[in-house]
mmCIF file with all atom_site columns, C-alpha atoms in Angstrom:
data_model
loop_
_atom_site.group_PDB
_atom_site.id
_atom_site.type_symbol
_atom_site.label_atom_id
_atom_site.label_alt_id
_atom_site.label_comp_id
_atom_site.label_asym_id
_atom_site.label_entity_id
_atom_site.label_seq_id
_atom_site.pdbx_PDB_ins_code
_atom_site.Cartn_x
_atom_site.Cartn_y
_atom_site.Cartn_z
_atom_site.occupancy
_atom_site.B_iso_or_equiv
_atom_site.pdbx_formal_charge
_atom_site.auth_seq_id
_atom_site.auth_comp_id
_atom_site.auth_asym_id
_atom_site.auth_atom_id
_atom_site.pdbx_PDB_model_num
ATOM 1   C CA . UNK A 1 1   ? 135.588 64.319  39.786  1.00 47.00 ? 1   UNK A CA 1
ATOM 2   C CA . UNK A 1 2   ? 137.499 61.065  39.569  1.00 50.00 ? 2   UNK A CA 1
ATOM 3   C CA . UNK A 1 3   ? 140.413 62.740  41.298  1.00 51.00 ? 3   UNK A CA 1
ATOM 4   C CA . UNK A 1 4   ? 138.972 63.890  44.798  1.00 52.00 ? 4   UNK A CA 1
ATOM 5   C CA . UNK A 1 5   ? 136.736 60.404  45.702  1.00 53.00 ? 5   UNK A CA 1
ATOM 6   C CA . UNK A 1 6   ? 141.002 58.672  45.541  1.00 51.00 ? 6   UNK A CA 1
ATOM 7   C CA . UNK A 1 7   ? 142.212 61.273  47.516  1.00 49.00 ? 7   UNK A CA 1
ATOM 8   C CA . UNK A 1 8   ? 139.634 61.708  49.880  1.00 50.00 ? 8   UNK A CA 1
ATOM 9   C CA . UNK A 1 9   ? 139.765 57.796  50.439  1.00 51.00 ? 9   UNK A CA 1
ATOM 10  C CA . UNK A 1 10  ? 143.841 58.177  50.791  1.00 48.00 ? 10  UNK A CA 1
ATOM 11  C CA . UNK A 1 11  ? 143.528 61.047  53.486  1.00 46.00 ? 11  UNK A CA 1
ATOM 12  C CA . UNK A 1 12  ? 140.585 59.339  55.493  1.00 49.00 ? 12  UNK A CA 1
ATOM 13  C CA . UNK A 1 13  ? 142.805 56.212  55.574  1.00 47.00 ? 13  UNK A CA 1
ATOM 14  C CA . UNK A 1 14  ? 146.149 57.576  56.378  1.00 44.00 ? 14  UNK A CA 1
ATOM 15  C CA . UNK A 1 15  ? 145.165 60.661  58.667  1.00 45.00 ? 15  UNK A CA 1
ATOM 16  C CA . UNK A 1 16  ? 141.333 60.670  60.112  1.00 46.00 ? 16  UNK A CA 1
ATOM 17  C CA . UNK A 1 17  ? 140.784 57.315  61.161  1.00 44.00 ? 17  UNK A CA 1
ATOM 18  C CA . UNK A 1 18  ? 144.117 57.522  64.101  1.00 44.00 ? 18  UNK A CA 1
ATOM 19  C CA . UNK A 1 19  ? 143.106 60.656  65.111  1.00 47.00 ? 19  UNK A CA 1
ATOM 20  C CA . UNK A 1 20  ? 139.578 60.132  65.289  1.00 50.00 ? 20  UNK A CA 1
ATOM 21  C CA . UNK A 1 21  ? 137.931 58.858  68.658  1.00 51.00 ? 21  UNK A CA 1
ATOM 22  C CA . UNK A 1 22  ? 134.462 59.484  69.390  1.00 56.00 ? 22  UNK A CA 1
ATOM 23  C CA . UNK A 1 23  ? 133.324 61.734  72.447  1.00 61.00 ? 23  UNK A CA 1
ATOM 24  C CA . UNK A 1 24  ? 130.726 60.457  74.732  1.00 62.00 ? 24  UNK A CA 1
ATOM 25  C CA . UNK A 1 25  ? 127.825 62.812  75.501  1.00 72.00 ? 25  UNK A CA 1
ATOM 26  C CA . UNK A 1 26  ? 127.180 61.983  78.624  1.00 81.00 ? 26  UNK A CA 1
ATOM 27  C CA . UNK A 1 27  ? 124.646 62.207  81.220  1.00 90.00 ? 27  UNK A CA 1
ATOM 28  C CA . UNK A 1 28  ? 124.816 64.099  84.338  1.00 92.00 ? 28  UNK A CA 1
ATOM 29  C CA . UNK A 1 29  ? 123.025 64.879  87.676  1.00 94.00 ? 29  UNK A CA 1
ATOM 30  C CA . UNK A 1 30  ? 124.864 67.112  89.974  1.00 94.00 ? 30  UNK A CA 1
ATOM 31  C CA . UNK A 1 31  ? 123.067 67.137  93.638  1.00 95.00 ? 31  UNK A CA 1
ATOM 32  C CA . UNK A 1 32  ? 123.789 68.783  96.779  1.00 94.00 ? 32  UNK A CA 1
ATOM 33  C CA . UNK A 1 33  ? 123.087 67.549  99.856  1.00 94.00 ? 33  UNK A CA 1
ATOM 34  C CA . UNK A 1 34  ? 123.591 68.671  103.507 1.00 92.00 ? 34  UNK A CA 1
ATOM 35  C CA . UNK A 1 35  ? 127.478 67.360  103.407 1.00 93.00 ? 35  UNK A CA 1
ATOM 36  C CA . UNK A 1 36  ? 128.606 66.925  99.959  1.00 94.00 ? 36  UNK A CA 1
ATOM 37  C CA . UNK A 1 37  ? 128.077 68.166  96.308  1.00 95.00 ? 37  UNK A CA 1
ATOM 38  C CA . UNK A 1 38  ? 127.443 64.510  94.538  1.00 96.00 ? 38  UNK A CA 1
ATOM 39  C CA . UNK A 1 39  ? 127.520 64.012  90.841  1.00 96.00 ? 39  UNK A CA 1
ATOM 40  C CA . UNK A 1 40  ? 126.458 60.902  88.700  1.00 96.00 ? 40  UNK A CA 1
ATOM 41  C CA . UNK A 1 41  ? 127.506 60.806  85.235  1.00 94.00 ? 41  UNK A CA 1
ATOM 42  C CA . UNK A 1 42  ? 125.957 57.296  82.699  1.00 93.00 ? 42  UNK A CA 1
ATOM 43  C CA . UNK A 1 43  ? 129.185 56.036  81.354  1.00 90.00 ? 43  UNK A CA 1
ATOM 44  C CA . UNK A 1 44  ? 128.593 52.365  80.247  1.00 88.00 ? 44  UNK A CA 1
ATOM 45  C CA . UNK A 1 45  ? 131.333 50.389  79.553  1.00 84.00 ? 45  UNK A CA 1
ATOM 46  C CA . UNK A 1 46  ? 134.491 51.789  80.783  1.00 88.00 ? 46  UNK A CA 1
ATOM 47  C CA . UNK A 1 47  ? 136.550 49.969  83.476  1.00 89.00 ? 47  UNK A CA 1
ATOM 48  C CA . UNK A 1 48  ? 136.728 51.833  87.193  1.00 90.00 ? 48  UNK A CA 1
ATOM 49  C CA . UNK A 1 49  ? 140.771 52.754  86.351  1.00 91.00 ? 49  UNK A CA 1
ATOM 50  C CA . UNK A 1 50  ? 139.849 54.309  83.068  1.00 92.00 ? 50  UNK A CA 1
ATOM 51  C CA . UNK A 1 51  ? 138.747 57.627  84.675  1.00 93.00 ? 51  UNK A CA 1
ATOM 52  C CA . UNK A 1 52  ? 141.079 61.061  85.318  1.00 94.00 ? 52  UNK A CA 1
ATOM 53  C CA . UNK A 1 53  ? 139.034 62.837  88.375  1.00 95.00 ? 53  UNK A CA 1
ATOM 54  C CA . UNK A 1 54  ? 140.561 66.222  89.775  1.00 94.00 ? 54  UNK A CA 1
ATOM 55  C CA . UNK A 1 55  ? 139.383 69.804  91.703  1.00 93.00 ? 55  UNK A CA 1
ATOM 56  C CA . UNK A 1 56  ? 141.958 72.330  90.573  1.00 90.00 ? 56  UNK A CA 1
ATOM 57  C CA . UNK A 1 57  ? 142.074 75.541  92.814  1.00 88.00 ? 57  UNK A CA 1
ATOM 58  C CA . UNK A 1 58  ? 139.661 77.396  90.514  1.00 91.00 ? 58  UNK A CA 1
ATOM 59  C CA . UNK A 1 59  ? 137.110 74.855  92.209  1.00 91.00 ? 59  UNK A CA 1
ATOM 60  C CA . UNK A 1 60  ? 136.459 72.671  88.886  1.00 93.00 ? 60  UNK A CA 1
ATOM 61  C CA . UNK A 1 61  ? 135.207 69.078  89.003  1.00 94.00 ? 61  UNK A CA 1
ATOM 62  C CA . UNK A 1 62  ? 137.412 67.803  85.958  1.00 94.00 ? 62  UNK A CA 1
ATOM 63  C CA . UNK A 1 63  ? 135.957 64.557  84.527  1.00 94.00 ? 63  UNK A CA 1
ATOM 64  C CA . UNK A 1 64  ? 137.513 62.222  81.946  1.00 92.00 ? 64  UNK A CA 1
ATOM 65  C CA . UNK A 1 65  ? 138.366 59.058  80.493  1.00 90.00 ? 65  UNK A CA 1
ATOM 66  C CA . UNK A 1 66  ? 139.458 57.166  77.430  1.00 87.00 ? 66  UNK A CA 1
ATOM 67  C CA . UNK A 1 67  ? 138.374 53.103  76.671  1.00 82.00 ? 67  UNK A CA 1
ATOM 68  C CA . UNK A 1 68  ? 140.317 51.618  73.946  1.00 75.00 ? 68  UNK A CA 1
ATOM 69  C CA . UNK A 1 69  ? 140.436 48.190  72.733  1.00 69.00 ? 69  UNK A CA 1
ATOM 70  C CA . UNK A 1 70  ? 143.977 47.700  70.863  1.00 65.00 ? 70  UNK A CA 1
ATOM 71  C CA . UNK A 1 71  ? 143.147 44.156  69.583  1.00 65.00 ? 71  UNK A CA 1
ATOM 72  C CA . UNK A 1 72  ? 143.751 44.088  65.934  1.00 64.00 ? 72  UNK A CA 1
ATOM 73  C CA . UNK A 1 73  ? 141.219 42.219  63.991  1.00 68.00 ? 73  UNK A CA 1
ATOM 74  C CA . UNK A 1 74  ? 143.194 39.140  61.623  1.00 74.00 ? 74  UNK A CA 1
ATOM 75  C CA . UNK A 1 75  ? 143.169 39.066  58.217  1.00 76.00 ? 75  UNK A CA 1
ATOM 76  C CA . UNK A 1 76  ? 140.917 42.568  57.914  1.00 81.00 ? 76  UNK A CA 1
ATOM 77  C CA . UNK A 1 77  ? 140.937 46.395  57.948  1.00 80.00 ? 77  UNK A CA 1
ATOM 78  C CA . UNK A 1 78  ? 138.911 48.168  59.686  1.00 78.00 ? 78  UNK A CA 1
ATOM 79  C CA . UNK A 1 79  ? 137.468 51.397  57.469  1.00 80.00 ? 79  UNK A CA 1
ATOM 80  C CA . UNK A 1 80  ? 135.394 53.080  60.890  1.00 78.00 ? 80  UNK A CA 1
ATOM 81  C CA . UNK A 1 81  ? 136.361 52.060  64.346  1.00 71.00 ? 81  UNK A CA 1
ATOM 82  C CA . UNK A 1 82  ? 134.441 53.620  66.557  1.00 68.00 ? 82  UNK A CA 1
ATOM 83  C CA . UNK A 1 83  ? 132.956 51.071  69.252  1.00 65.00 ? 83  UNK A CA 1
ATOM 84  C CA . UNK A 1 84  ? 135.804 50.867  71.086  1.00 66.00 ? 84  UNK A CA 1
ATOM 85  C CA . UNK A 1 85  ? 137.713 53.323  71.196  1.00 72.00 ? 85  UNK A CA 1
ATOM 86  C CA . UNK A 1 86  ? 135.717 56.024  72.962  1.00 79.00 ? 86  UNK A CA 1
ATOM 87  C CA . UNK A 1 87  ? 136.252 59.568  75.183  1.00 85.00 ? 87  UNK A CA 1
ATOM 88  C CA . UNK A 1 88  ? 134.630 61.563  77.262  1.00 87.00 ? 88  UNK A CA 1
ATOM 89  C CA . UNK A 1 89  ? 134.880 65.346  78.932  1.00 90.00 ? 89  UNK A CA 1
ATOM 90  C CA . UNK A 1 90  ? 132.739 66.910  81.825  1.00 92.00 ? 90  UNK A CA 1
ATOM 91  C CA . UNK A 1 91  ? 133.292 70.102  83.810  1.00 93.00 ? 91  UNK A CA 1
ATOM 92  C CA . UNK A 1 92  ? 131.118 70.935  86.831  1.00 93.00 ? 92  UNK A CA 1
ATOM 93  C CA . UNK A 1 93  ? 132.266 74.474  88.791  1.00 93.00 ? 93  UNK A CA 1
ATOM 94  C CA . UNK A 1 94  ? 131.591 74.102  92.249  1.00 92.00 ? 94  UNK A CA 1
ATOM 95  C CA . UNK A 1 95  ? 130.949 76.220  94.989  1.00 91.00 ? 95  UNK A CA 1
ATOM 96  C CA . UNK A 1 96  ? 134.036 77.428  97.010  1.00 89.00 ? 96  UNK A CA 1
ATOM 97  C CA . UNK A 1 97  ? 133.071 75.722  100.360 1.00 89.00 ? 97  UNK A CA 1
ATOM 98  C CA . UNK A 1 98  ? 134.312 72.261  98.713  1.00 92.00 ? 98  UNK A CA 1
ATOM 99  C CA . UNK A 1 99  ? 137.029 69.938  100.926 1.00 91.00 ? 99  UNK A CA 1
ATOM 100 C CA . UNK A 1 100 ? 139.358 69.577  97.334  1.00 87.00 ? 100 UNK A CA 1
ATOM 101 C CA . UNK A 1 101 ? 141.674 67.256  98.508  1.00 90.00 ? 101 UNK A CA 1
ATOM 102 C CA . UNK A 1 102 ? 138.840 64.536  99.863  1.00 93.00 ? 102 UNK A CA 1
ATOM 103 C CA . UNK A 1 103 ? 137.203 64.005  96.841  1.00 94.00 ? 103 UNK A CA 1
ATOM 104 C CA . UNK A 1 104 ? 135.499 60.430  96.498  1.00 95.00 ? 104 UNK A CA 1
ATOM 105 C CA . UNK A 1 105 ? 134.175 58.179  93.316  1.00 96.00 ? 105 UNK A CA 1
ATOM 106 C CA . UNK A 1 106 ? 132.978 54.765  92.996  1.00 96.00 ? 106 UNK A CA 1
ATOM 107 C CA . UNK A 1 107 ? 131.659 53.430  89.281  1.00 96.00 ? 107 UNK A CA 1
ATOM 108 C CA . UNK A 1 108 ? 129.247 50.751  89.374  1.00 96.00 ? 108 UNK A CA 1
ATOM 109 C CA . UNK A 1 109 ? 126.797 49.427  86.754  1.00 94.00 ? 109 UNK A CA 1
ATOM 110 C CA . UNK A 1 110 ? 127.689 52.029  84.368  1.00 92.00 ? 110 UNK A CA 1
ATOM 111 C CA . UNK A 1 111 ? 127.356 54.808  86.103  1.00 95.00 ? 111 UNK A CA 1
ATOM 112 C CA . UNK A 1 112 ? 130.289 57.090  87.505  1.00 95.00 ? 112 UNK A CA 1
ATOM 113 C CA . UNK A 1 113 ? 129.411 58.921  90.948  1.00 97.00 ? 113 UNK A CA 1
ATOM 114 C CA . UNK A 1 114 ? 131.634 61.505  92.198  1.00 96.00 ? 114 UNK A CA 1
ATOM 115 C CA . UNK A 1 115 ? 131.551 62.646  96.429  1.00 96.00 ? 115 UNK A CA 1
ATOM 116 C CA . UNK A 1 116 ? 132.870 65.967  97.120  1.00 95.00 ? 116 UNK A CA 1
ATOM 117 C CA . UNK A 1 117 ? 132.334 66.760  100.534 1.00 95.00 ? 117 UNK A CA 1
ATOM 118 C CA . UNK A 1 118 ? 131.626 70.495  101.705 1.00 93.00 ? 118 UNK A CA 1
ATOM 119 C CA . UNK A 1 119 ? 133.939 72.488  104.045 1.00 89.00 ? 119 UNK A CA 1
ATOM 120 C CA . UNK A 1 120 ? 132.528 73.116  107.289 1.00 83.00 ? 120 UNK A CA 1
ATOM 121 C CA . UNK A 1 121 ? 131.512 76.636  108.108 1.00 76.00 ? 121 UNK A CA 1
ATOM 122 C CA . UNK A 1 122 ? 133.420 78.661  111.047 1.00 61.00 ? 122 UNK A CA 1
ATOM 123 C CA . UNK A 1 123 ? 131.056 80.122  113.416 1.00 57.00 ? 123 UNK A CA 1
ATOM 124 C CA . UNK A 1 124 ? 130.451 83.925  112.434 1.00 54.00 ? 124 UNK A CA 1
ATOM 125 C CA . UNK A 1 125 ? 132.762 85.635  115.861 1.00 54.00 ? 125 UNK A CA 1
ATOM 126 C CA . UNK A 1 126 ? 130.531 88.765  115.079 1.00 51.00 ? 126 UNK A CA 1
ATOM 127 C CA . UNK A 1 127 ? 127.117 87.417  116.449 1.00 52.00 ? 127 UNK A CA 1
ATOM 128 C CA . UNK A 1 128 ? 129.289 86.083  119.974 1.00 51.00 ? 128 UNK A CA 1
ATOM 129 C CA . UNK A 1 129 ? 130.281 89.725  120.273 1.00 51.00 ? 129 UNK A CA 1
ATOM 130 C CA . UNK A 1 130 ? 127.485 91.736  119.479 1.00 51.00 ? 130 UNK A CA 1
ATOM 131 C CA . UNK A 1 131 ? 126.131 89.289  122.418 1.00 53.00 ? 131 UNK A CA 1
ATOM 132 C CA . UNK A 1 132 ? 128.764 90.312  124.571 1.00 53.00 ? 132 UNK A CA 1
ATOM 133 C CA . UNK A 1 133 ? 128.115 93.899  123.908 1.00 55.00 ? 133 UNK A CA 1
ATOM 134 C CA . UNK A 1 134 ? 124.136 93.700  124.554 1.00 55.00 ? 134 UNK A CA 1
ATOM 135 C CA . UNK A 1 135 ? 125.414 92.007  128.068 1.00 56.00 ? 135 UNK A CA 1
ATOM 136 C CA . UNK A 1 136 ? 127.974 94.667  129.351 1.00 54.00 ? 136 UNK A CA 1
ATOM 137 C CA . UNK A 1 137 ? 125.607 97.276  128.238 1.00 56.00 ? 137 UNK A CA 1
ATOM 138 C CA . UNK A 1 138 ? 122.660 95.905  130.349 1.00 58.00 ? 138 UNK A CA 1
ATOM 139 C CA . UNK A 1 139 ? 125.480 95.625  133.062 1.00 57.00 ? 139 UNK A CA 1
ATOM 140 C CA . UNK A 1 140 ? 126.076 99.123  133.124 1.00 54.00 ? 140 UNK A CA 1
ATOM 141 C CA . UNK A 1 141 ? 122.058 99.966  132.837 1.00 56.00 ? 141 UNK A CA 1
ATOM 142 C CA . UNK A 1 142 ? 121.332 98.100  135.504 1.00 61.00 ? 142 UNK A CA 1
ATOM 143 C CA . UNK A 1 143 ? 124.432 99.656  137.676 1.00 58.00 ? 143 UNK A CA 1
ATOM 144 C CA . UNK A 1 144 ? 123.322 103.483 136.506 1.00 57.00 ? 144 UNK A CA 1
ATOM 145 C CA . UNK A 1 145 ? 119.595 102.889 137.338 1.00 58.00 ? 145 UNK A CA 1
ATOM 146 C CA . UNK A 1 146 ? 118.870 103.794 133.742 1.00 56.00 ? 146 UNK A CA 1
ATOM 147 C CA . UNK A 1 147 ? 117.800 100.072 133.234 1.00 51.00 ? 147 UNK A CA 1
ATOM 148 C CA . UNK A 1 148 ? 114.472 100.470 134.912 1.00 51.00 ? 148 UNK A CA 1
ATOM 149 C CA . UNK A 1 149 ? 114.838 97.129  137.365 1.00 46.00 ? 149 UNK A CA 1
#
């Protein structure tokens, strides 16, 4: 009994406490307006160059960040350090009309908010031809008689 407390204490304080770094769960709102998918995610604390923001070609929103504090505290040890040394992980699949390479982000009071714009939409060439068609065919109505005018 004796035996496992000591090396339980040994492996916490040689292994778990450099690996360990808390994960934020944070909060998220993703929105989509007429021009943009926009996402806000609460992330108090962290600095504005602290974040990792990419769209991969599978059309992805990849968020993340790490906020560490590498002070060391004089003449103690710290046994649980978790209040500064914090990470975080959010994934958001977007649609594929999405402008990938314009992607915007400001961070202000605590909050992170990601822009990405959408891609414009062509204009279907279909509809302009079946048009077309519906004109040459009243044309050639009109020229047989057929069209009743």
């Amino acid at each position: 009994m004796l035996l496992m407390p000591m090396f339980r204490d040994e492996f916490e304080d040689s292994f778990l406490d450099r690996i360990h770094a808390p994960c934020v769960q944070s909060r998220a709102d993703l929105l989509e307006t007429a021009g943009a998918y926009v996402i806000k995610v609460d992330l108090p604390g962290f600095e504005k160059d602290q974040f990792d923001i990419e769209v991969g070609p599978d059309h992805v929103l990849r968020l993340s960040g790490k906020q560490s504090e590498e002070k060391e505290t004089e003449g103690g040890k710290y046994h649980v350090r978790e209040r500064r040394q914090v990470q975080f992980s959010r994934s958001f699949r977007l649609p594929q009309d999405i402008k990938q390479h314009e992607v915007g982000a400001a961070y202000e009071n605590g909050v992170l908010t990601v822009t990405v714009p959408k891609a414009e939409k062509a204009a279907a060439p279909i509809i302009f031809m079946l048009f077309m068609q519906m004109k040459i065919n009243q044309n050639i109505m009109k020229d047989t008689g057929i069209y009743g005018v």
